[in-house]
Coordinates of C-alpha atoms in Angstrom, one line a residue:
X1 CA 20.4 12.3 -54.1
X2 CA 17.4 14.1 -56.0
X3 CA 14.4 15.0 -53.5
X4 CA 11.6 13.2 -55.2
X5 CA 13.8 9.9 -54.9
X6 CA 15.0 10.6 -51.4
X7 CA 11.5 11.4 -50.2
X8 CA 10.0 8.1 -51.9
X9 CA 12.6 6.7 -50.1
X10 CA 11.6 7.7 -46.8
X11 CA 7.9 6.7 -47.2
X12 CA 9.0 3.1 -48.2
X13 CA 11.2 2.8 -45.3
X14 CA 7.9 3.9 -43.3
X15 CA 5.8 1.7 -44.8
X16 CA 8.3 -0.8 -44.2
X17 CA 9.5 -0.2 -40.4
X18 CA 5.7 0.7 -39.4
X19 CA 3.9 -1.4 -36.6
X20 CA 2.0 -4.3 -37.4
X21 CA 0.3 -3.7 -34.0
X22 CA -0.9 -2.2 -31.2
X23 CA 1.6 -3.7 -28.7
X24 CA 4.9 -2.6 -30.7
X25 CA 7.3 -0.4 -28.6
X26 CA 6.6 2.9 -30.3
X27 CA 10.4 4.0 -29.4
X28 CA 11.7 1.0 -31.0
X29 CA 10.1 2.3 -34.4
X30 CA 11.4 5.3 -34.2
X31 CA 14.8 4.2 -33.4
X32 CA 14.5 1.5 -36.7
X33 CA 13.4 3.9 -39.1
X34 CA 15.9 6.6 -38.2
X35 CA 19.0 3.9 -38.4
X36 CA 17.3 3.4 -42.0
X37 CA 17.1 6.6 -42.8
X38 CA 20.6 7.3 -41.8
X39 CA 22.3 4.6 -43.8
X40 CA 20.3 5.7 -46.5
X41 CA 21.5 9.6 -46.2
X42 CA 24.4 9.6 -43.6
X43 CA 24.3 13.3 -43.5
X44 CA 20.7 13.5 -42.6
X45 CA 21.3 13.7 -38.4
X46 CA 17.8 12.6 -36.9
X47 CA 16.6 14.2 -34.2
X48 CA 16.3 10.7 -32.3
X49 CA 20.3 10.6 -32.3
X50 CA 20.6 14.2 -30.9
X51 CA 18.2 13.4 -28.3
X52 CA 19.3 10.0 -27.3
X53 CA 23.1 8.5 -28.1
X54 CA 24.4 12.1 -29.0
X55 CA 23.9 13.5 -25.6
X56 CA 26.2 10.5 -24.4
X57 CA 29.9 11.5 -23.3
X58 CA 32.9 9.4 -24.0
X59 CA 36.7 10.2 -22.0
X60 CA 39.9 9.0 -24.2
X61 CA 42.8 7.6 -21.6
X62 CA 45.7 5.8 -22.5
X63 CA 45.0 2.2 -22.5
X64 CA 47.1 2.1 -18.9
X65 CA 44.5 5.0 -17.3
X66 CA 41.8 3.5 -19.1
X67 CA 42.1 -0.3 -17.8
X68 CA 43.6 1.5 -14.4
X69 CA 39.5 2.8 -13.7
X70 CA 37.6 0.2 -15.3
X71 CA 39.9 -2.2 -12.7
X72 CA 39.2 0.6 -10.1
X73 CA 42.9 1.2 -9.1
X74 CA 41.7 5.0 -9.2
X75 CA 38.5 6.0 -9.1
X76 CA 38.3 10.2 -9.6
X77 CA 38.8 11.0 -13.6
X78 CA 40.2 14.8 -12.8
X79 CA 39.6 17.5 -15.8
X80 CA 39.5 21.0 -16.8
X81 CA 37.0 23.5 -17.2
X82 CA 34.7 21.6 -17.9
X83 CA 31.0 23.0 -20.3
X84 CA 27.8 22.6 -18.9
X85 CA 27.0 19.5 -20.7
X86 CA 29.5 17.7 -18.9
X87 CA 28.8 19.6 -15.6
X88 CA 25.5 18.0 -15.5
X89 CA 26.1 15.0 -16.6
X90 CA 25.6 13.3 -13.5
X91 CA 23.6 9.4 -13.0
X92 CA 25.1 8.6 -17.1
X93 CA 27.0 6.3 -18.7
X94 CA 30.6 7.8 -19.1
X95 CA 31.8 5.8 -21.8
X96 CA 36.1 4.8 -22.1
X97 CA 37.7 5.1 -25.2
X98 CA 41.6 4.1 -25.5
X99 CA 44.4 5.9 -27.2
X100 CA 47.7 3.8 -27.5
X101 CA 50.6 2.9 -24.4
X102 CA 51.7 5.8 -22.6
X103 CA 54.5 3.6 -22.5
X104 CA 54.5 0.7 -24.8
X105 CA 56.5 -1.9 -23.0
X106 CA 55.8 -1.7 -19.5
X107 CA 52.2 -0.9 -20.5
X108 CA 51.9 -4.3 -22.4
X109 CA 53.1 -5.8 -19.4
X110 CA 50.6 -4.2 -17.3
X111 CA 47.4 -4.9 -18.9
X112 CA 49.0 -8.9 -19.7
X113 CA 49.0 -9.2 -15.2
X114 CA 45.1 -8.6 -16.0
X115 CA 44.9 -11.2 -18.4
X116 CA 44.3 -8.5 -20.9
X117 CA 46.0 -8.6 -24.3
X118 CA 45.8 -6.0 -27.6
X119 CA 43.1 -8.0 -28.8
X120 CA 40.7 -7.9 -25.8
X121 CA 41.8 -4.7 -24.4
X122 CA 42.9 -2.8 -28.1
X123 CA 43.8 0.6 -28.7
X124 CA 41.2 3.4 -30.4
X125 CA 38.6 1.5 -28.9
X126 CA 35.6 1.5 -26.4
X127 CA 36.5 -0.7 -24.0
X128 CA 33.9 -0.2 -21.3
X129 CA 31.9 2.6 -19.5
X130 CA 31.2 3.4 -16.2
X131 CA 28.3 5.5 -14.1
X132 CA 29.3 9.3 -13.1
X133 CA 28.0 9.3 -9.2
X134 CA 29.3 13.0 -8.8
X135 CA 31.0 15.6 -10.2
X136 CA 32.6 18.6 -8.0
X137 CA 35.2 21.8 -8.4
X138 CA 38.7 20.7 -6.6
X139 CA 40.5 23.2 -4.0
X140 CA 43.9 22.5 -2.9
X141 CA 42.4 20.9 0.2
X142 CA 40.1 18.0 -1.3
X143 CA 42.5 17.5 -3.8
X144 CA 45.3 16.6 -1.5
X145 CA 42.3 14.2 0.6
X146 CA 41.5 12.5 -2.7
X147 CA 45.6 11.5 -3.7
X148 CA 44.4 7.9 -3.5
X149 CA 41.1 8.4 -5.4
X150 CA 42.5 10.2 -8.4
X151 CA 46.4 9.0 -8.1
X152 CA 47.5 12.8 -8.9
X153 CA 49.6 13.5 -6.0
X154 CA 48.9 15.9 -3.2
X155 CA 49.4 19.2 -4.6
X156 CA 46.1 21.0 -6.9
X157 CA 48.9 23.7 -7.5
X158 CA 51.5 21.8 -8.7
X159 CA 49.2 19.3 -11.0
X160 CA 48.0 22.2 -12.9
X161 CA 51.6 23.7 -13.4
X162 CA 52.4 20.3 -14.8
X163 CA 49.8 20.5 -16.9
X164 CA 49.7 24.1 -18.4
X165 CA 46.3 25.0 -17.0
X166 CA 47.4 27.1 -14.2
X167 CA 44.6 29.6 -14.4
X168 CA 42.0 27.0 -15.0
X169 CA 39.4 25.3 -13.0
X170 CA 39.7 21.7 -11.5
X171 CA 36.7 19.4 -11.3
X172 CA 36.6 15.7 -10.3
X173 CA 34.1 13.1 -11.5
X174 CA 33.6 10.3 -9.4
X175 CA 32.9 7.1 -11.1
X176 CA 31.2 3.5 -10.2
X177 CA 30.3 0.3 -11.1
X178 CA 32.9 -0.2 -14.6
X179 CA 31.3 -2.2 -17.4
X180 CA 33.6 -4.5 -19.2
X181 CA 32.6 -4.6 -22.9
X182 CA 33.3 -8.3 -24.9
X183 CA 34.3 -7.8 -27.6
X184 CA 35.5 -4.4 -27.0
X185 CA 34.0 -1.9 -29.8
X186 CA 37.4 -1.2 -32.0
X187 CA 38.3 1.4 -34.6
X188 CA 37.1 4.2 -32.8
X189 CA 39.0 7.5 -33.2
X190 CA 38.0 10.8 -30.6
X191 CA 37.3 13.5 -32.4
X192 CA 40.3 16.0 -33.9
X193 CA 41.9 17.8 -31.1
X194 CA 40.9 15.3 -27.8
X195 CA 43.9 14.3 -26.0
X196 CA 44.0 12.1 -22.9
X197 CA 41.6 12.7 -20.2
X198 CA 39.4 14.8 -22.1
X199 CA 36.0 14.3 -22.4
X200 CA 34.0 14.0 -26.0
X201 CA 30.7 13.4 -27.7
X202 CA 29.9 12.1 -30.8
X203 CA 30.4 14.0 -33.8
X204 CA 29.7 12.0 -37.1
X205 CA 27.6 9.0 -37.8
X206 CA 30.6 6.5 -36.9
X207 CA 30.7 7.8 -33.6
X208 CA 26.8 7.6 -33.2
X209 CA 27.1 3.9 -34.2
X210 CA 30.2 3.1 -31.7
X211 CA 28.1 4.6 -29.3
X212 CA 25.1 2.9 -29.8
X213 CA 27.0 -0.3 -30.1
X214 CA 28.3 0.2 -27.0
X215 CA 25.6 1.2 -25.1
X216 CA 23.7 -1.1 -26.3
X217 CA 25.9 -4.7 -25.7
X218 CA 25.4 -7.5 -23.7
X219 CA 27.6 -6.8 -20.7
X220 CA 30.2 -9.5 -19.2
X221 CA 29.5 -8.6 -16.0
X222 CA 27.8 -5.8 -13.6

C-alpha cells in the first residue's frame, strides 16, 4: 500500500469514526477506528490492542481438561516456570482454548453426560474463560494438600518426572467463576509450539479478533 493512499486512508476513517458529540465514549472511538484501521492494514498493530486484548492470556487443554474446569471437577490449572506476565496476572480473564480428545472415544462420551456435543463444545476453540483468584509456587507439601484441587496426584516429585521438567518450577493458578461462551468462538489455533496446559497470548490479528470476540460476548450464564 503506497503512503500517500494509506495515510488518506486513515484521515477518512477519522473523519468517519469521529464523535458527533460530547457525550460519546472516547474509548469506544478509539477502539472503532483502530479495528478500521486494522482491517485496512492487518499488519499495522495499534497500540490500543497491545494495551488492551493483547495483554489477555489464553490456556490450550484437551477438550476433556478444558470442559473438566469450566464444569469445576478440578479447579488448580498447574504449570511450569511460568514469565512474569503470567506471574502477575492475577484478578483476569484466563481465557480456555481446546485442542482435540486426549482420547477420542471415551472423551466424546464424556462431554455427551454434559449435554455437550462437537458442535457446542468443538475442538481449536474458545470455549469459555474463567477469573485467576491466585497464583502460587508448589512444594511437595501443598501439592500433595491440593490432589483434589488440581487432580495430579500426591507426589510434586513424581508429576514433574512424568512430565520432563524435573528441574523446573511448579506454580498453581487457582481459578473461579467459569464463563460458558454460546456459541463457542471456533477456528482458533494456539500459537506454534503451545501444547496442553500451557499458557499463550495473542500473536497475529486472528488471535486479537478471537480474543476480542470472546471477551466481549454475551455470556450464558455467570
Amino acid at each position: 500500500m503506497r503512503k500517500v493512499g494509506y495515510l488518506s486512508t486513515l484521515k477518512d476513517i477519522t473523519e468517519k469514526y469521529k464523535p458527533k458529540n460530547s457525550k460519546l465514549n472516547f474509548s469506544q472511538y478509539i477502539k472503532d477506528f483502530y479495528t478500521q484501521v486494522t482491517r485496512v492494514n492487518p499488519n499495522e498493530y495499534s497500540a490500543y490492542h497491545q494495551r488492551g486484548f493483547y495483554r489477555h492470556l489464553a490456556v490450550s487443554l484437551s477438550i476433556e481438561e478444558a470442559l473438566g474446569m469450566l464444569m469445576g471437577e478440578y479447579t488448580t490449572l498447574v504449570i511450569f516456570d511460568p514469565i512474569n506476565h503470567e506471574l502477575n496476572y492475577k484478578n483476569s480473564k484466563l481465557l480456555i482454548h481446546t485442542l482435540d480428545f486426549y482420547n477420542s472415544e471415551e472423551g466424546k462420551k464424556y462431554i455427551d453426560s454434559y449435554e455437550f456435543n462437537d458442535q457446542t463444545f468443538p475442538s481449536y476453540a474458545i470455549v469459555g474463560w474463567m477469573a485467576v483468584e491466585k497464583i502460587f509456587k508448589y512444594d511437595e507439601k501443598s501439592f500433595a494438600a491440593d490432589k483434589d484441587l488440581h487432580l495430579l496426584g500426591e507426589s510434586l516429585l513424581n508429576y514433574k518426572n512424568s512430565c520432563g521438567y524435573e528441574g523446573s518450577d511448579v506454580w498453581g493458578i487457582v481459578l473461579k467463576k467459569p464463563i460458558f461462551l454460546n456459541p463457542p468462538i471456533c477456528n482458533v489455533l494456539q500459537p506454534e509450539g503451545i501444547n496442553n496446559g500451557e499458557l499463550w497470548g495473542a500473536e497475529d490479528l486472528s488471535h486479537l479478533e478471537a480474543f476480542d470476540i470472546a471477551l466481549q460476548a454475551k455470556v450464558e450464564y455467570e
